[in-house]
PDB file of C-alpha atoms in Angstrom:
ATOM      1  CA  MET A   1      -1.884 -13.961  -6.925  1.00 56.00           C
ATOM      2  CA  GLN A   2      -1.117 -11.432  -4.259  1.00 71.00           C
ATOM      3  CA  PRO A   3      -3.022  -8.050  -4.668  1.00 80.00           C
ATOM      4  CA  PHE A   4      -1.165  -4.949  -5.581  1.00 95.00           C
ATOM      5  CA  SER A   5       0.240  -3.238  -2.413  1.00 97.00           C
ATOM      6  CA  LEU A   6       1.391   0.286  -1.714  1.00 97.00           C
ATOM      7  CA  GLU A   7       2.866   1.384   1.503  1.00 98.00           C
ATOM      8  CA  PHE A   8       2.516   4.849   3.143  1.00 97.00           C
ATOM      9  CA  LYS A   9       2.996   6.681   6.342  1.00 98.00           C
ATOM     10  CA  VAL A  10       0.350   8.811   8.288  1.00 98.00           C
ATOM     11  CA  ARG A  11       1.492  12.496   8.195  1.00 97.00           C
ATOM     12  CA  ASP A  12       0.234  14.642  11.135  1.00 96.00           C
ATOM     13  CA  TYR A  13      -1.741  17.006   9.069  1.00 96.00           C
ATOM     14  CA  GLU A  14      -4.011  14.307   8.172  1.00 97.00           C
ATOM     15  CA  CYS A  15      -5.237  13.802  11.460  1.00 97.00           C
ATOM     16  CA  ASP A  16      -8.178  15.511  13.125  1.00 95.00           C
ATOM     17  CA  THR A  17      -8.483  17.213  16.702  1.00 95.00           C
ATOM     18  CA  GLN A  18      -9.291  13.472  18.028  1.00 95.00           C
ATOM     19  CA  GLY A  19      -5.577  12.331  17.057  1.00 95.00           C
ATOM     20  CA  VAL A  20      -6.731   9.814  14.021  1.00 97.00           C
ATOM     21  CA  VAL A  21      -6.835  10.182  10.753  1.00 98.00           C
ATOM     22  CA  ASN A  22      -9.977  11.858   9.510  1.00 96.00           C
ATOM     23  CA  ASN A  23     -12.219   9.908   7.719  1.00 95.00           C
ATOM     24  CA  SER A  24     -12.171  11.678   4.241  1.00 95.00           C
ATOM     25  CA  VAL A  25      -8.534  11.164   4.093  1.00 98.00           C
ATOM     26  CA  TYR A  26      -8.867   7.578   3.738  1.00 98.00           C
ATOM     27  CA  GLN A  27     -10.140   8.052   0.305  1.00 97.00           C
ATOM     28  CA  ASN A  28      -7.253   9.767  -0.818  1.00 97.00           C
ATOM     29  CA  TYR A  29      -5.061   6.954   0.421  1.00 98.00           C
ATOM     30  CA  LEU A  30      -7.539   4.704  -1.803  1.00 98.00           C
ATOM     31  CA  GLU A  31      -7.413   6.710  -4.720  1.00 97.00           C
ATOM     32  CA  HIS A  32      -3.515   7.222  -4.816  1.00 97.00           C
ATOM     33  CA  ALA A  33      -3.022   3.246  -4.683  1.00 97.00           C
ATOM     34  CA  ARG A  34      -5.574   2.693  -7.416  1.00 96.00           C
ATOM     35  CA  HIS A  35      -3.599   5.215  -9.674  1.00 95.00           C
ATOM     36  CA  GLU A  36      -0.300   3.590  -8.788  1.00 96.00           C
ATOM     37  CA  TYR A  37      -1.942   0.021  -9.668  1.00 95.00           C
ATOM     38  CA  LEU A  38      -3.358   1.566 -12.937  1.00 94.00           C
ATOM     39  CA  LEU A  39       0.120   2.861 -13.684  1.00 94.00           C
ATOM     40  CA  ALA A  40       1.805  -0.526 -12.869  1.00 93.00           C
ATOM     41  CA  ARG A  41      -0.597  -1.960 -15.128  1.00 92.00           C
ATOM     42  CA  GLY A  42       0.579   0.439 -18.122  1.00 91.00           C
ATOM     43  CA  ILE A  43      -2.538   2.932 -18.041  1.00 93.00           C
ATOM     44  CA  SER A  44      -1.688   6.465 -17.506  1.00 91.00           C
ATOM     45  CA  PHE A  45      -4.478   8.918 -16.281  1.00 86.00           C
ATOM     46  CA  PRO A  46      -2.591  11.890 -18.460  1.00 90.00           C
ATOM     47  CA  GLU A  47      -2.386   9.634 -21.690  1.00 93.00           C
ATOM     48  CA  TRP A  48      -5.931   8.403 -21.291  1.00 93.00           C
ATOM     49  CA  THR A  49      -7.426  11.956 -20.696  1.00 92.00           C
ATOM     50  CA  ALA A  50      -5.460  13.314 -23.783  1.00 94.00           C
ATOM     51  CA  ALA A  51      -7.181  10.315 -25.707  1.00 93.00           C
ATOM     52  CA  GLY A  52     -10.587  11.425 -24.780  1.00 95.00           C
ATOM     53  CA  ILE A  53     -11.141   8.318 -22.116  1.00 95.00           C
ATOM     54  CA  HIS A  54     -12.072   9.337 -18.433  1.00 96.00           C
ATOM     55  CA  LEU A  55     -11.897   6.872 -15.797  1.00 95.00           C
ATOM     56  CA  VAL A  56     -14.362   8.006 -13.074  1.00 96.00           C
ATOM     57  CA  VAL A  57     -15.439   6.477  -9.853  1.00 97.00           C
ATOM     58  CA  VAL A  58     -19.456   6.049  -9.827  1.00 97.00           C
ATOM     59  CA  ARG A  59     -19.651   4.411  -6.256  1.00 98.00           C
ATOM     60  CA  ALA A  60     -17.500   4.208  -3.183  1.00 98.00           C
ATOM     61  CA  GLU A  61     -18.447   2.280  -0.255  1.00 98.00           C
ATOM     62  CA  LEU A  62     -15.958   2.441   2.915  1.00 98.00           C
ATOM     63  CA  ASP A  63     -16.037   0.343   6.129  1.00 98.00           C
ATOM     64  CA  TYR A  64     -13.972   1.882   8.776  1.00 98.00           C
ATOM     65  CA  VAL A  65     -12.696  -0.737  11.344  1.00 98.00           C
ATOM     66  CA  LYS A  66      -9.830   0.745  13.143  1.00 98.00           C
ATOM     67  CA  SER A  67      -8.091   4.222  13.424  1.00 97.00           C
ATOM     68  CA  LEU A  68      -4.631   5.194  12.281  1.00 98.00           C
ATOM     69  CA  ILE A  69      -2.780   7.762  13.961  1.00 98.00           C
ATOM     70  CA  GLY A  70       0.123  10.194  13.025  1.00 97.00           C
ATOM     71  CA  GLY A  71       3.394   8.433  12.022  1.00 97.00           C
ATOM     72  CA  ASP A  72       1.617   5.085  11.629  1.00 98.00           C
ATOM     73  CA  PRO A  73       2.837   3.004   8.502  1.00 98.00           C
ATOM     74  CA  PHE A  74       0.231   1.154   6.434  1.00 98.00           C
ATOM     75  CA  TYR A  75      -0.313  -0.178   3.531  1.00 98.00           C
ATOM     76  CA  VAL A  76      -3.272  -0.356   0.704  1.00 98.00           C
ATOM     77  CA  THR A  77      -4.045  -3.436  -1.232  1.00 98.00           C
ATOM     78  CA  VAL A  78      -5.937  -3.414  -4.813  1.00 97.00           C
ATOM     79  CA  SER A  79      -7.364  -6.160  -6.620  1.00 95.00           C
ATOM     80  CA  VAL A  80      -9.938  -5.733  -9.515  1.00 95.00           C
ATOM     81  CA  ALA A  81     -12.850  -7.608 -10.933  1.00 94.00           C
ATOM     82  CA  ARG A  82     -15.180  -6.831 -13.922  1.00 94.00           C
ATOM     83  CA  GLN A  83     -18.566  -5.953 -12.843  1.00 94.00           C
ATOM     84  CA  GLY A  84     -21.116  -6.371 -15.603  1.00 94.00           C
ATOM     85  CA  ARG A  85     -20.501  -5.028 -19.041  1.00 94.00           C
ATOM     86  CA  LEU A  86     -19.001  -1.516 -18.318  1.00 96.00           C
ATOM     87  CA  LYS A  87     -17.956  -1.328 -14.792  1.00 96.00           C
ATOM     88  CA  LEU A  88     -14.661  -2.290 -12.895  1.00 95.00           C
ATOM     89  CA  GLN A  89     -14.944  -3.136  -9.152  1.00 97.00           C
ATOM     90  CA  PHE A  90     -11.696  -2.306  -7.171  1.00 96.00           C
ATOM     91  CA  THR A  91     -11.463  -4.154  -3.824  1.00 97.00           C
ATOM     92  CA  GLN A  92      -9.180  -2.321  -1.416  1.00 98.00           C
ATOM     93  CA  ASN A  93      -8.149  -2.789   2.054  1.00 98.00           C
ATOM     94  CA  ILE A  94      -5.872  -0.621   4.365  1.00 98.00           C
ATOM     95  CA  PHE A  95      -3.957  -2.503   6.731  1.00 98.00           C
ATOM     96  CA  ARG A  96      -1.632  -0.993   9.619  1.00 98.00           C
ATOM     97  CA  ALA A  97       1.718  -2.181   8.895  1.00 98.00           C
ATOM     98  CA  ALA A  98       2.962  -3.007  12.606  1.00 97.00           C
ATOM     99  CA  ASP A  99       0.167  -5.790  13.188  1.00 98.00           C
ATOM    100  CA  ASP A 100      -1.533  -6.053   9.921  1.00 97.00           C
ATOM    101  CA  ALA A 101      -4.695  -5.031  11.363  1.00 98.00           C
ATOM    102  CA  LEU A 102      -7.475  -4.206   9.005  1.00 98.00           C
ATOM    103  CA  VAL A 103      -8.015  -0.321   9.157  1.00 98.00           C
ATOM    104  CA  VAL A 104     -10.464   0.283   6.308  1.00 98.00           C
ATOM    105  CA  ARG A 105     -12.465  -2.118   3.852  1.00 98.00           C
ATOM    106  CA  ALA A 106     -13.450  -0.471   0.496  1.00 98.00           C
ATOM    107  CA  CYS A 107     -15.258  -1.532  -2.679  1.00 98.00           C
ATOM    108  CA  VAL A 108     -14.892   1.204  -5.324  1.00 98.00           C
ATOM    109  CA  THR A 109     -16.768   1.029  -8.966  1.00 98.00           C
ATOM    110  CA  GLY A 110     -15.264   2.811 -11.651  1.00 97.00           C
ATOM    111  CA  VAL A 111     -16.401   3.244 -15.173  1.00 97.00           C
ATOM    112  CA  ALA A 112     -14.414   4.577 -18.290  1.00 96.00           C
ATOM    113  CA  LEU A 113     -16.228   7.360 -20.235  1.00 97.00           C
ATOM    114  CA  ASN A 114     -15.562   8.206 -23.947  1.00 95.00           C
ATOM    115  CA  ARG A 115     -15.123  11.693 -25.635  1.00 94.00           C
ATOM    116  CA  ASN A 116     -19.195  11.912 -25.631  1.00 95.00           C
ATOM    117  CA  GLY A 117     -19.448  11.272 -21.871  1.00 95.00           C
ATOM    118  CA  ARG A 118     -20.605   7.939 -22.436  1.00 97.00           C
ATOM    119  CA  PRO A 119     -19.810   4.774 -20.617  1.00 96.00           C
ATOM    120  CA  PHE A 120     -17.655   2.059 -22.502  1.00 95.00           C
ATOM    121  CA  PHE A 121     -15.345  -0.491 -21.596  1.00 95.00           C
ATOM    122  CA  PRO A 122     -11.801  -0.218 -23.379  1.00 93.00           C
ATOM    123  CA  THR A 123     -10.180  -3.517 -24.077  1.00 90.00           C
ATOM    124  CA  ASP A 124      -7.133  -2.256 -22.470  1.00 88.00           C
ATOM    125  CA  LEU A 125      -9.091  -2.562 -19.114  1.00 88.00           C
ATOM    126  CA  LEU A 126      -9.063  -6.250 -19.424  1.00 86.00           C
ATOM    127  CA  SER A 127      -5.272  -6.441 -18.427  1.00 82.00           C
ATOM    128  CA  LEU A 128      -6.285  -5.052 -14.912  1.00 82.00           C
ATOM    129  CA  ILE A 129      -8.874  -7.944 -14.036  1.00 82.00           C
ATOM    130  CA  ASP A 130      -7.240 -10.096 -11.390  1.00 74.00           C
ATOM    131  CA  ASP A 131      -8.429 -13.741 -11.944  1.00 61.00           C
ATOM    132  CA  ASP A 132      -9.079 -14.638  -8.102  1.00 54.00           C
ATOM    133  CA  ALA A 133     -10.435 -11.055  -7.366  1.00 48.00           C
ATOM    134  CA  VAL A 134     -13.390 -10.957  -5.166  1.00 44.00           C
TER     135      VAL A 134
END
């Protein structure tokens, strides 16, 4: 199964004075791709929030491999595996579209919190898990 993929283009204001995408901006790209992935799988943040379920990031590990510059088209991939009883592990990569060069490798761990702020695993999250996720 191919991982979920979302295309983007670097906007000039996302670049720092060195002319490359600022390191913090990559987290925005990753988050947007995760949200689109969830939406494509039928999970809406506003609906879950209204129901008292909050999906939160508890850990983010990023390896910066190459830099993107203004105007670069790129894409972000997302795959998901269960981590223990309560957590989901999002494996994400950012690739420069022109040559499919790996730009960022990321592992983002998330958990669902109930109305009382306690971690739990809603059964709807089982639909997110990719059988071949690493």
